[in-house]
Coordinates of C-alpha atoms and ligand atoms in Angstrom, one line a residue:
M6 CA 1.2 -16.6 -9.0
M7 CA 4.3 -14.3 -8.7
I8 CA 3.4 -10.6 -8.8
N9 CA 6.0 -8.4 -10.4
E10 CA 4.0 -5.2 -10.8
L11 CA 1.3 -3.4 -8.9
K12 CA -0.8 -0.3 -9.8
L13 CA -2.3 1.4 -6.7
K14 CA -4.3 4.5 -5.9
A15 CA -2.9 6.8 -3.3
F16 CA -5.8 8.7 -1.8
A17 CA -5.8 12.2 -0.3
K18 CA -7.3 13.2 3.0
I19 CA -9.1 16.1 4.6
N20 CA -9.3 17.1 8.2
L21 CA -12.9 17.3 9.4
V22 CA -11.7 18.4 12.8
L23 CA -8.2 19.6 13.6
D24 CA -7.5 20.8 17.1
I25 CA -4.0 21.5 18.5
T26 CA -3.8 20.1 22.1
G27 CA -0.2 21.0 23.0
R28 CA 3.3 21.8 22.0
R29 CA 6.1 19.3 22.4
E30 CA 9.8 19.8 23.4
D31 CA 10.8 18.6 19.9
G32 CA 8.8 21.3 18.2
Y33 CA 6.1 19.0 17.0
H34 CA 2.5 19.8 18.1
D35 CA 0.1 17.3 19.6
L36 CA -3.2 17.2 17.8
C37 CA -6.6 15.8 18.0
S38 CA -8.0 15.4 14.5
V39 CA -10.7 13.6 12.6
M40 CA -9.2 12.6 9.2
Q41 CA -11.2 11.5 6.2
E42 CA -9.9 9.7 3.2
I43 CA -11.3 11.2 -0.1
G44 CA -11.6 10.0 -3.7
L45 CA -8.9 12.2 -5.1
Y46 CA -5.7 10.2 -5.8
D47 CA -2.2 9.9 -7.2
T48 CA -1.4 6.7 -9.1
V49 CA 1.6 4.6 -8.0
V50 CA 3.0 1.8 -10.2
L51 CA 5.6 -0.4 -8.5
R52 CA 7.7 -2.9 -10.4
K53 CA 10.2 -5.3 -9.0
V54 CA 13.8 -4.8 -10.3
P55 CA 17.0 -6.6 -9.3
S56 CA 18.3 -3.7 -7.1
G57 CA 18.0 -0.1 -6.0
V58 CA 15.1 2.3 -5.9
H59 CA 14.3 4.1 -9.2
L60 CA 11.7 6.9 -9.3
K61 CA 9.9 8.6 -12.2
V62 CA 7.5 11.4 -11.4
E63 CA 4.8 12.3 -14.0
F64 CA 2.0 14.8 -14.1
D65 CA -0.5 16.4 -16.6
D66 CA -0.6 20.1 -17.3
G67 CA -3.6 22.1 -16.3
V68 CA -4.4 24.4 -13.4
E69 CA -1.3 24.9 -11.4
R70 CA -1.2 22.4 -8.6
G71 CA 2.5 22.9 -7.5
F72 CA 3.8 19.8 -9.2
S73 CA 7.1 21.6 -9.9
L74 CA 7.7 21.4 -6.1
V75 CA 7.7 17.6 -6.2
P76 CA 11.3 16.2 -6.0
D77 CA 12.1 13.3 -8.3
D78 CA 15.1 12.2 -6.3
T79 CA 15.9 10.7 -2.8
N80 CA 13.9 13.5 -1.2
N81 CA 10.6 12.2 -2.6
L82 CA 8.6 10.6 0.1
A83 CA 7.7 7.7 -2.2
Y84 CA 11.4 7.1 -2.7
R85 CA 12.2 7.3 1.0
A86 CA 9.4 4.9 1.9
A87 CA 10.7 2.3 -0.5
E88 CA 14.3 2.7 0.8
L89 CA 13.1 2.5 4.4
L90 CA 11.0 -0.7 4.0
L91 CA 13.4 -2.6 1.7
A92 CA 16.2 -1.9 4.2
D93 CA 14.1 -2.8 7.2
A94 CA 13.0 -6.1 5.6
K95 CA 16.5 -6.8 4.2
A96 CA 14.7 -7.5 0.9
E97 CA 16.8 -8.9 -1.9
G98 CA 15.8 -6.7 -4.8
G99 CA 14.7 -3.2 -5.6
V100 CA 11.8 -1.3 -7.1
E101 CA 11.0 1.0 -9.9
I102 CA 8.3 3.5 -8.9
V103 CA 6.3 5.5 -11.4
L104 CA 4.4 8.2 -9.5
H105 CA 1.6 10.0 -11.4
K106 CA 0.8 13.1 -9.4
N107 CA -2.8 14.5 -9.3
I108 CA -3.2 15.7 -5.7
P109 CA -2.3 19.4 -5.3
V110 CA 1.1 19.8 -3.6
A111 CA 1.7 21.6 -0.2
A112 CA -2.1 21.9 0.0
G113 CA -3.0 20.3 3.4
L114 CA -4.2 17.1 1.5
A115 CA -1.3 14.8 2.6
G116 CA -0.2 14.2 -1.0
G117 CA 3.4 13.2 -0.2
S118 CA 2.3 11.2 2.9
T119 CA -0.2 9.1 0.9
D120 CA 2.4 8.4 -1.8
A121 CA 4.7 7.1 0.9
A122 CA 1.9 5.1 2.6
T123 CA 1.0 3.5 -0.7
V124 CA 4.6 2.5 -1.5
L125 CA 4.8 0.9 2.0
R126 CA 1.5 -1.1 1.4
G127 CA 2.5 -2.0 -2.1
L128 CA 6.0 -3.3 -1.4
N129 CA 4.6 -5.2 1.5
V130 CA 2.5 -7.2 -1.1
L131 CA 5.1 -7.2 -3.9
Y132 CA 7.8 -8.7 -1.7
D133 CA 5.5 -10.9 0.5
L134 CA 6.8 -9.2 3.6
Y135 CA 3.7 -9.8 5.8
Y136 CA 4.2 -6.7 7.9
D137 CA 0.9 -6.0 9.8
S138 CA -0.6 -2.4 9.7
R139 CA 0.8 -1.6 13.1
R140 CA 4.4 -2.3 11.9
L141 CA 3.9 -0.5 8.7
C142 CA 2.6 2.5 10.6
E143 CA 5.6 2.5 12.9
L144 CA 7.9 2.8 9.9
G145 CA 5.6 5.3 8.2
V146 CA 5.5 7.8 11.0
K147 CA 9.3 8.2 10.6
L148 CA 8.5 9.7 7.2
G149 CA 5.7 12.0 8.3
A150 CA 2.9 12.4 10.9
D151 CA 0.1 11.8 8.3
V152 CA 1.6 8.6 6.9
P153 CA 0.0 6.2 9.5
F154 CA -3.5 7.6 8.7
C155 CA -2.8 7.2 5.0
I156 CA -1.9 3.6 5.6
M157 CA -5.1 2.9 7.4
G158 CA -7.5 5.2 5.4
G159 CA -11.2 5.5 6.0
T160 CA -12.3 7.8 8.9
A161 CA -10.1 8.0 12.0
L162 CA -9.4 10.0 15.1
A163 CA -5.7 10.9 15.1
E164 CA -3.9 11.9 18.3
G165 CA -0.3 12.4 19.4
I166 CA 1.5 13.8 16.3
G167 CA -0.9 11.7 14.2
E168 CA 0.5 8.2 15.1
K169 CA -2.3 7.3 17.6
L170 CA -5.2 6.2 15.4
Q171 CA -8.6 5.1 16.3
A172 CA -11.0 4.0 13.5
M173 CA -14.3 5.9 13.5
P174 CA -17.7 4.9 12.0
I175 CA -17.7 5.7 8.3
P176 CA -20.1 8.5 7.3
G177 CA -22.8 7.7 4.8
S178 CA -23.0 9.3 1.4
V179 CA -21.0 12.5 1.9
C180 CA -19.2 14.2 -0.9
V181 CA -16.7 16.9 -1.0
L182 CA -16.0 19.8 -3.2
L183 CA -12.3 20.6 -3.0
A184 CA -10.6 23.9 -3.9
K185 CA -6.9 24.6 -3.9
P186 CA -6.3 28.4 -4.5
P187 CA -3.0 29.6 -5.9
V188 CA -1.8 30.7 -2.5
A189 CA 1.4 29.5 -0.9
V190 CA 1.0 28.8 2.8
S191 CA 4.1 28.1 5.0
T192 CA 3.1 25.4 7.5
K193 CA 6.0 26.6 9.7
E194 CA 4.6 30.1 9.8
V195 CA 1.1 28.9 10.5
Y196 CA 2.3 26.9 13.5
Q197 CA 4.4 29.8 14.8
A198 CA 1.4 32.1 14.5
Y199 CA -0.7 29.5 16.3
D200 CA 1.8 29.3 19.1
R201 CA 1.6 33.1 19.6
L202 CA -2.2 32.9 19.7
L203 CA -1.9 30.2 22.4
E204 CA 0.0 32.6 24.5
T205 CA -2.3 35.6 24.1
D206 CA -5.8 34.2 23.4
P207 CA -6.0 30.4 23.6
P208 CA -8.9 29.0 21.6
K209 CA -11.3 26.8 23.4
P210 CA -10.7 23.1 22.7
A211 CA -13.0 21.2 20.4
D212 CA -15.7 19.2 22.2
M213 CA -14.7 15.6 21.2
E214 CA -17.9 14.1 22.7
Q215 CA -19.9 16.2 20.3
V216 CA -17.6 15.3 17.5
R217 CA -17.9 11.6 18.1
A218 CA -21.7 11.9 18.2
A219 CA -21.8 13.9 14.9
I220 CA -19.4 11.5 13.1
G221 CA -21.5 8.6 14.4
K222 CA -24.6 10.1 12.9
G223 CA -22.7 10.3 9.7
D224 CA -24.7 12.6 7.4
A225 CA -23.4 15.8 5.9
E226 CA -25.5 18.0 8.1
A227 CA -24.3 16.3 11.3
I228 CA -20.7 16.4 10.2
T229 CA -21.0 20.1 9.3
S230 CA -22.0 20.8 12.9
C231 CA -18.6 19.7 14.1
L232 CA -16.3 21.0 11.4
Y233 CA -13.4 22.8 13.1
N234 CA -9.8 23.7 12.2
A235 CA -7.8 25.5 14.9
L236 CA -5.1 26.4 12.3
A237 CA -7.7 28.3 10.2
L238 CA -7.9 30.8 13.1
V239 CA -4.4 32.0 12.1
T240 CA -4.2 31.0 8.4
E241 CA -7.4 32.8 7.3
P242 CA -6.4 36.3 8.5
L243 CA -3.0 35.8 6.7
H244 CA -4.7 34.8 3.5
P245 CA -8.1 36.4 2.9
E246 CA -8.4 34.5 -0.4
I247 CA -9.1 31.4 1.7
V248 CA -12.0 33.1 3.5
H249 CA -13.4 34.4 0.2
L250 CA -13.3 30.9 -1.3
R251 CA -14.9 29.3 1.7
E252 CA -17.7 31.8 1.5
E253 CA -18.2 31.3 -2.2
I254 CA -18.4 27.5 -1.7
M255 CA -21.1 28.0 0.9
K256 CA -23.0 30.2 -1.5
E257 CA -22.8 27.3 -4.0
G258 CA -25.0 25.1 -1.7
A259 CA -22.4 23.4 0.5
K260 CA -23.7 22.2 3.9
G261 CA -20.5 23.4 5.5
A262 CA -17.0 24.5 4.4
L263 CA -13.6 24.5 6.1
M264 CA -9.9 24.8 5.4
S265 CA -8.0 21.4 5.4
G266 CA -4.8 20.9 7.4
S267 CA -2.6 23.9 7.4
G268 CA -4.2 25.0 4.1
P269 CA -4.6 26.5 1.7
S270 CA -7.1 23.9 0.4
V271 CA -10.7 24.5 1.3
F272 CA -13.5 21.9 1.1
G273 CA -17.3 22.0 1.1
L274 CA -19.5 19.1 2.1
Y275 CA -22.5 18.0 -0.1
E276 CA -24.9 15.1 0.0
D277 CA -25.0 14.7 -3.7
L278 CA -22.0 14.2 -6.0
Q279 CA -23.7 15.6 -9.1
E280 CA -24.6 18.8 -7.1
A281 CA -20.9 19.1 -5.9
K282 CA -19.7 18.6 -9.5
A283 CA -22.1 21.2 -10.8
A284 CA -20.9 23.7 -8.1
A285 CA -17.3 22.9 -8.9
G286 CA -17.9 23.7 -12.6
R287 CA -19.5 27.0 -11.8
L288 CA -16.7 28.0 -9.4
Q289 CA -14.0 27.0 -11.9
E290 CA -15.4 29.5 -14.4
R291 CA -15.1 32.3 -11.9
F292 CA -11.8 31.2 -10.4
P293 CA -9.7 29.9 -13.3
N294 CA -6.5 29.7 -11.3
T295 CA -8.0 27.6 -8.6
F296 CA -8.0 23.8 -8.8
F297 CA -11.5 22.3 -8.1
A298 CA -12.5 18.7 -7.8
A299 CA -15.7 17.0 -6.6
V300 CA -15.2 13.5 -5.1
P301 CA -16.9 11.2 -2.6
F302 CA -15.6 10.3 0.9
C303 CA -13.7 7.2 0.2
Y304 CA -13.0 3.9 2.1
N305 CA -11.5 1.6 -0.4
H306 CA -8.0 2.3 0.5
K307 CA -6.8 -1.3 0.1
E308 CA -8.2 -1.7 -3.4
L309 CA -5.8 -2.9 -6.0
D310 CA -6.3 -2.1 -9.7
Ligands
ATP5 P1 0.2 17.5 4.8 O1 -1.3 17.6 4.6 O2 0.6 16.1 5.2 O3 0.8 18.5 5.7 P2 0.7 18.7 2.2 O4 -0.5 18.2 1.4 O5 0.5 20.0 2.9 O6 0.9 17.6 3.4 P3 2.6 17.7 0.4 O7 1.8 17.7 -0.9 O8 2.8 16.3 1.0 O9 2.0 18.7 1.5 O10 3.9 18.4 0.0 C1 4.8 19.0 0.9 C2 6.2 19.0 0.4 O11 6.7 17.7 0.4 C3 6.3 19.5 -1.1 O12 6.6 20.8 -1.2 C4 7.5 18.6 -1.6 O13 8.7 19.4 -1.7 C5 7.7 17.5 -0.7 N1 7.4 16.1 -1.3 C6 8.2 15.0 -1.1 N2 7.7 14.0 -1.7 C7 6.5 14.4 -2.3 C8 5.5 13.7 -3.0 N3 5.6 12.4 -3.3 N4 4.4 14.4 -3.4 C9 4.3 15.7 -3.1 N5 5.2 16.4 -2.4 C10 6.3 15.7 -2.0

């Protein structure tokens, strides 16, 4: 049967561990990170059209999630991913993309990267391209360091700038309470501050053996024992709201809590989704301008609707 349309979920990620291991000539940083796909997602509809890439971005109102920052032109990562793959494959035809945003923007949750990854995966199916994951990832990393992980999903150790991926055992029933405070964090400033810290007071590297053992054990308590984000060392002093939110999440029964990526999102780990949802509801009443969601860890990346 010929497929002309696909509806896909583009899942967000959090960083359970984020360590910076070096700085490269080109300005990028080498990292060592455990990334985890979570059940918060944008929706991407792809329709075959005779030519060109056409993009429509949609979103619902509600707590401010920065959707006004999302470009609806050639700068959108979903658009760029489509253009890149269709050109690489010399495909005869184009695509109409309807992107429904739900993941908070510029939040450390890889929203743009997962949209790009989902367009790559979807077009691969829609146009019968038969690219394997490795080849999709090689294209994806040209769009952003988090795109290869978003193509693979699940739980993975990411090294290099994010392109060297190693699948890790998938933790059991762990849930996450996510919070995106109304704080704008400049990723560039965060990295610059981290570079200054490296010169004056370099943090001790994360113990990756311990991390592997904890992830292997797979419960919320074990994972909590290895939660680490080097960037939080510089982001939190710049934005005390993040520290406050993290502490409040801990008071709401989380096993552990941490900032994700370069922030400002904070997540707390729970064993029970209902407990995480109840905590999110209570926090939402006290922090009306913060976006909260409670979702499970997620591994069904390749699922089609
Ligand atoms: P990461 O965790 O990978 O660093 P992030 O979650 O911090 O990413 P994004 O949500 O991807 O950040 O947004 C960063 C910027 O990318 C936005 O300010 C926006 O201008 C641009 N952008 C381009 N395409 C998209 C998209 N499809 N969705 C969201 N932002 C996009």
